[in-house]
Coordinates of C-alpha atoms in Angstrom, one line a residue:
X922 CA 179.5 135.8 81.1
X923 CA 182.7 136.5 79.6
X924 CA 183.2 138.4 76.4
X925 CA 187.0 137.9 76.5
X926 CA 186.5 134.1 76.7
X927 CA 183.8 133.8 73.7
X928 CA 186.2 135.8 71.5
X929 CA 189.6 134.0 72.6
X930 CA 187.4 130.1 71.9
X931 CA 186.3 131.7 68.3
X932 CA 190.3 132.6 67.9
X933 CA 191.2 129.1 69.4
X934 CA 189.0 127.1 66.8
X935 CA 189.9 129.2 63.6
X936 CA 193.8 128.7 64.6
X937 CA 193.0 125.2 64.9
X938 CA 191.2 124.7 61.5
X939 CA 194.4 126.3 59.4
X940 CA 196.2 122.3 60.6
X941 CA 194.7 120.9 57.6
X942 CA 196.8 124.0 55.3
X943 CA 200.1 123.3 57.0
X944 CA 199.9 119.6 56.8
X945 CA 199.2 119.6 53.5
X946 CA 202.2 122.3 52.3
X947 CA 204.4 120.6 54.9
X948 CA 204.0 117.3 52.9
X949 CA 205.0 115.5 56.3
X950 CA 203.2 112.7 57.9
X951 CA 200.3 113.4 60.2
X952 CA 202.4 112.3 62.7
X953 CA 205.6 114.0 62.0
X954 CA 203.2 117.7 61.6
X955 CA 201.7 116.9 65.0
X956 CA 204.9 116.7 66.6
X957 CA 206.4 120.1 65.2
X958 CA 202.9 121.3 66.2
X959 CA 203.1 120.5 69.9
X960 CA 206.6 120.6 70.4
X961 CA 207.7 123.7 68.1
X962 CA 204.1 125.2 70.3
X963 CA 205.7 124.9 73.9
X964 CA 209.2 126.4 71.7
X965 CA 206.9 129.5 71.1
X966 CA 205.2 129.7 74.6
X967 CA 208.6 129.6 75.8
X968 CA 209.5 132.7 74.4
X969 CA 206.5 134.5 74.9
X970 CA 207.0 134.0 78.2
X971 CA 210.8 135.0 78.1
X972 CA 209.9 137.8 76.4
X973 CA 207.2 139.3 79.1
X974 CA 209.7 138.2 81.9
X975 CA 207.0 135.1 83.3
X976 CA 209.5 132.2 82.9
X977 CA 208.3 131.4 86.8
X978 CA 205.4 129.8 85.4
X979 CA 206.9 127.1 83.9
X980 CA 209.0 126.8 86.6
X981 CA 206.3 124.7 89.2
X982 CA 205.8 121.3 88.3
X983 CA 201.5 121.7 87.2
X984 CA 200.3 117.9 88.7
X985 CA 199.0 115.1 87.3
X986 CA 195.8 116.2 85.6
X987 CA 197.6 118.2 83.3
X988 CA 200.2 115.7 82.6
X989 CA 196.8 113.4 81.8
X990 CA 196.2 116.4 79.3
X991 CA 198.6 116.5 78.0
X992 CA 198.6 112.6 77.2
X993 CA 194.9 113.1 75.7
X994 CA 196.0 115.9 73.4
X995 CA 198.4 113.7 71.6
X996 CA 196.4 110.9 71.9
X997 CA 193.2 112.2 69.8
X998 CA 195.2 113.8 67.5
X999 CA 197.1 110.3 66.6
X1000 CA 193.7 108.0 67.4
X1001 CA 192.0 110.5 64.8
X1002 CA 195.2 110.2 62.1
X1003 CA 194.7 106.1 63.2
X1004 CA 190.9 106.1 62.2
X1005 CA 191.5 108.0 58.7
X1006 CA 193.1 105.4 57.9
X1007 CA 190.6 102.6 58.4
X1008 CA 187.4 103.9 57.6
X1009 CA 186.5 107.1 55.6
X1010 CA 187.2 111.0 56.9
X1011 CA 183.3 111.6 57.2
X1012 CA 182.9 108.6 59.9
X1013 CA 186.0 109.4 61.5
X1014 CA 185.4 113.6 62.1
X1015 CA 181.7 113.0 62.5
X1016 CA 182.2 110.4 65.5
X1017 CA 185.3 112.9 66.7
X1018 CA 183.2 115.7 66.8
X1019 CA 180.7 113.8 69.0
X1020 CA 183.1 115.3 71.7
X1021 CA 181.5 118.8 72.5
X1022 CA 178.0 117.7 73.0
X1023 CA 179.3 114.5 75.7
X1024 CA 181.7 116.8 77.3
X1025 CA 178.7 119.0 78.0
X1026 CA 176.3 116.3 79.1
X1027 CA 179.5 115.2 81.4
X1028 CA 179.9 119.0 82.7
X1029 CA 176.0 119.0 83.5
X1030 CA 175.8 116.0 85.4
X1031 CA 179.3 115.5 87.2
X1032 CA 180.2 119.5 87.2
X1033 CA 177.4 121.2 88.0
X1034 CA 177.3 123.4 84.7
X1035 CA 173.5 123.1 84.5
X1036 CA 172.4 123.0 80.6
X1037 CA 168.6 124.0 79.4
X1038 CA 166.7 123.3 76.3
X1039 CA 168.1 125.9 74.7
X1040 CA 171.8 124.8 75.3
X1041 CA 171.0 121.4 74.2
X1042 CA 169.6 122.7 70.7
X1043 CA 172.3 125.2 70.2
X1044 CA 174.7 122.5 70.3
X1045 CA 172.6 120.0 68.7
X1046 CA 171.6 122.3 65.7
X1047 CA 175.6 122.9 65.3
X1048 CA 176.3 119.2 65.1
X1049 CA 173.5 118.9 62.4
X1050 CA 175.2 122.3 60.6
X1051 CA 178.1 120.0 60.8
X1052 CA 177.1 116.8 59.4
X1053 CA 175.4 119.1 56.3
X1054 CA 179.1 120.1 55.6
X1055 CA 180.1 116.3 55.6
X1056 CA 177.2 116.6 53.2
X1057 CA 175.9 113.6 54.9
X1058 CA 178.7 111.6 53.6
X1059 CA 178.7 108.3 56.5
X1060 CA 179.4 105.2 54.9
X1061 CA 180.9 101.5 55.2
X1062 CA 182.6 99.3 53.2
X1063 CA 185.1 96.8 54.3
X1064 CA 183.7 95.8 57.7
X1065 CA 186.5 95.1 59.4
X1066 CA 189.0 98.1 58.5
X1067 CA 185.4 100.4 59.0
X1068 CA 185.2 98.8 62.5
X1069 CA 188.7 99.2 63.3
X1070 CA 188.7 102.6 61.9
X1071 CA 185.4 103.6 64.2
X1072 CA 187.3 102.0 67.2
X1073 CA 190.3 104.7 66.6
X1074 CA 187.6 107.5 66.3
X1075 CA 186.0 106.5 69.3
X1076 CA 189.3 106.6 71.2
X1077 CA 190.3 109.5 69.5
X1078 CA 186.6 111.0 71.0
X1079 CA 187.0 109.9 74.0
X1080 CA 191.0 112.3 74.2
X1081 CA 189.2 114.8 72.8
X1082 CA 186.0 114.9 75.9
X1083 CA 189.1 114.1 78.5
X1084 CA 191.2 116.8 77.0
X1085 CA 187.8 119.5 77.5
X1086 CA 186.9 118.3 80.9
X1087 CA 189.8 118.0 82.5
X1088 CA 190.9 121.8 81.2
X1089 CA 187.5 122.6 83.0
X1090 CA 188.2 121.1 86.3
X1091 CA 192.2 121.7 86.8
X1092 CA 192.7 123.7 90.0
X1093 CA 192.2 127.5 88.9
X1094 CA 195.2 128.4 90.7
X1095 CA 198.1 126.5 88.1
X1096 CA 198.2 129.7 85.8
X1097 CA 197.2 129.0 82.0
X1098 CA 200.6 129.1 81.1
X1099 CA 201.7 126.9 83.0
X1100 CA 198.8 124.6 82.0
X1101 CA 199.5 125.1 78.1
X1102 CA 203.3 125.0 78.0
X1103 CA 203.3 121.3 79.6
X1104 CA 200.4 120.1 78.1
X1105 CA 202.3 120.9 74.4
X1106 CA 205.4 119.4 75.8
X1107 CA 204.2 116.5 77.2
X1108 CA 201.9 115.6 74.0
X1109 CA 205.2 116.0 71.8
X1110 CA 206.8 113.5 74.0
X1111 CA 204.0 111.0 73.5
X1112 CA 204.3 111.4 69.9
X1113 CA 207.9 110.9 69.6
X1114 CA 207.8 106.9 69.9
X1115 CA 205.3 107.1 66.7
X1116 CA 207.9 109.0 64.1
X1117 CA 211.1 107.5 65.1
X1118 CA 212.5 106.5 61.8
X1119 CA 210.4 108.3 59.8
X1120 CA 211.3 111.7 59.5
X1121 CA 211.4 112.5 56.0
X1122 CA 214.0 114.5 54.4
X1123 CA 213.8 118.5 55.5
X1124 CA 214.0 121.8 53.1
X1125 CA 213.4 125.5 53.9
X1126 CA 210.3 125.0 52.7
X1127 CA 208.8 122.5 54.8
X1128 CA 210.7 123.5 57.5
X1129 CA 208.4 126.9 57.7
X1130 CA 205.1 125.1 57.1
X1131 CA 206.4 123.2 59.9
X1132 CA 207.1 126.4 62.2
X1133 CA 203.8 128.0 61.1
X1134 CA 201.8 124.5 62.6
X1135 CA 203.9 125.4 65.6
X1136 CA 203.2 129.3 66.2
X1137 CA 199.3 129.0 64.7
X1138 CA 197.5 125.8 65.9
X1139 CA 200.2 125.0 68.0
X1140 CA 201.2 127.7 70.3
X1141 CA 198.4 130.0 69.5
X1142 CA 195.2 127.3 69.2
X1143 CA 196.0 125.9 72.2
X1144 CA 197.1 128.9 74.8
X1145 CA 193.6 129.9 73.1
X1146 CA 191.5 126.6 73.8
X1147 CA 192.8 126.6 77.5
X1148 CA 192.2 130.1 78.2
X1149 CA 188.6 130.1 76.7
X1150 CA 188.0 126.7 78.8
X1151 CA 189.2 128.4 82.2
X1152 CA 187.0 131.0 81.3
X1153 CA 183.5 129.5 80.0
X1154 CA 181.1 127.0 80.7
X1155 CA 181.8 123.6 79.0
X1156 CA 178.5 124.1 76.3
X1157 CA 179.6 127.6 75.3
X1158 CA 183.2 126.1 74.6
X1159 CA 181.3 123.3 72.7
X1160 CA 179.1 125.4 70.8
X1161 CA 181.7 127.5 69.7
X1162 CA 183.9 124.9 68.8
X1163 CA 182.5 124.2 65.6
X1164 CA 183.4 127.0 63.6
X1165 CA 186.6 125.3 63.6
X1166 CA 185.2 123.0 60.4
X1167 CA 183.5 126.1 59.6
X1168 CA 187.0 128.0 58.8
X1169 CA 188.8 124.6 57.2
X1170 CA 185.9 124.4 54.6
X1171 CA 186.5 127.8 53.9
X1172 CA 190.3 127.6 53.5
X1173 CA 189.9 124.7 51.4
X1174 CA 187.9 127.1 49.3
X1175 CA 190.2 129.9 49.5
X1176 CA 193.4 128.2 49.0
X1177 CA 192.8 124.7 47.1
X1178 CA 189.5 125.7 44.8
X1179 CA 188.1 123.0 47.0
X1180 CA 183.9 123.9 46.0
X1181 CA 181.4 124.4 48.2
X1182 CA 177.8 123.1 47.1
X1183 CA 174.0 124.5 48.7
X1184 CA 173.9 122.2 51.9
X1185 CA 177.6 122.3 52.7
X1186 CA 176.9 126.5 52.8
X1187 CA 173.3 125.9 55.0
X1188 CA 175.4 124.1 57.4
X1189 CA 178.2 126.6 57.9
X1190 CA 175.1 129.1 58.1
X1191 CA 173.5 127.2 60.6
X1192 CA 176.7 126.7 62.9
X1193 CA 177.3 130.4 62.9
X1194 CA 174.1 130.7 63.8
X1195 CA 174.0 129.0 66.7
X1196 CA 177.4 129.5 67.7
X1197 CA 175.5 133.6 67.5
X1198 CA 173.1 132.9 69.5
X1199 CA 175.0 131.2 72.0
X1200 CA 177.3 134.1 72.6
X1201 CA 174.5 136.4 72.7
X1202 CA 172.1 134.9 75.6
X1203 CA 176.3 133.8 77.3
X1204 CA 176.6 137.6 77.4
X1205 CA 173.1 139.0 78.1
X1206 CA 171.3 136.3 80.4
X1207 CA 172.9 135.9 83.7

């Protein structure tokens, strides 16, 4: 198994769990963040590649699966934005974060990526770490928003599985470049009918918060996420995916005084755990 691809998916899902601290100093809209995100991302992968002189890859059109990806990686982050809004953040992450565990089930019966008992638990005992750092907190209250709000999150799931799977099964010879430059692009574009009219008023301030989504979730999460999914089975990927909530709990802790109590610390235990043992048997047991 490969070493280089458990490290880059650890890197991918702690540069994805800072979102939450530039959203918040931005002050934009969720939808208005994921844009600069995205589209300030493919600005960055742009000049990387400039910079190392590999401007060809961009330069072959990557097909339609990636376009699709590109669709699905704008569409869960707006169905999950969509969901928050209806029904509480513990319903809508927990049902979000459903994703790993069906994209491996998916992987083991339509792409041959063969899971065990042990797999299964690994997986399993980080989705239980995770709800322990929801603190259990799933709840309903008006029926119809909560319903609405579910209906978003299960969308928003069902981008997030598409956006995994189809990273898996794109055709390993459109480079990863290639792959992450148009899937940033074309997710900006899909967002751009949802904040027309709504940008709010700009200040240096905001505008770097704004740059930092772009360069450190953006660019850097997901040329991350898309390497570390060309690289390693679909369960390892999913595993390790959960220390993303691991690192925004502890940013929140770090940089807000946001408290952590006993089970909300078991769970983040637990999830490195796993995500430990995971690695290990990836790296040691052919």
């Amino acid at each position: 198994m490969n070493l280089g691809g458990i490290i880059i998916a650890i890197v991918a899902a702690l540069c994805m769990g800072t979102m939450g601290v530039f959203s918040r100093k931005a002050g934009f809209t969720a939808e208005v963040i994921t844009f600069f995100r995205l589209f300030i991302g493919s600005l960055f992968l742009l000049i990387f590649l400039s910079a190392k002189g590999d401007l060809r890859y961009i330069r072959t059109w990557p097909g339609w699966l990636v376009s699709l990806n590109g669709l699905l990686l704008a569409g869960f982050i707006i169905f999950y934005v969509q969901a928050m809004n209806y029904t509480t953040m513990a319903n809508a992450i927990m049902v979000l974060y459903l994703s790993p565990l069906i994209a491996s089930l998916i992987a083991h019966f339509f792409l041959g990526e063969r899971l065990n008992l042990t797999s299964v638990s690994l997986i399993c005992g980080s989705l239980f770490g995770f709800a322990m750092m929801l603190n259990f907190q799933l709840g309903f209250g008006n029926e119809s928003n909560d319903i609405l709000g579910m209906t978003y999150a299960l969308l928003g799931l069902c981008c997030y599985t598409g956006f995994i799977i189809i990273n898996r099964i794109i055709d390993i010879n459109i480079h990863v470049y290639t792959r992450t430059y148009y899937q940033l692009l074309i997710g900006a574009l899909c967002v751009i009918p949802f904040i027309l009219g709504h940008f709010p008023p700009f200040s240096i301030s905001n505008i770097m918060w704004a740059t930092g989504a772009g360069l450190i979730p953006g660019f850097l999460g997901i040329l991350c996420a898309v390497i570390a999914l060309s690289k390693l089975p679909t369960a390892t990927f999913g595993t390790l995916a959960y220390f993303e909530p691991i690192f925004v709990i502890f940013l929140g802790w770090a940089l807000f005084g946001e408290g952590l109590n006993a089970i909300q610390i078991t769970g983040c235990i637990i999830i490195l755990g796993c995500g430990a043992i995971k690695g290990y048997l990836a790296t040691n047991i052919k």
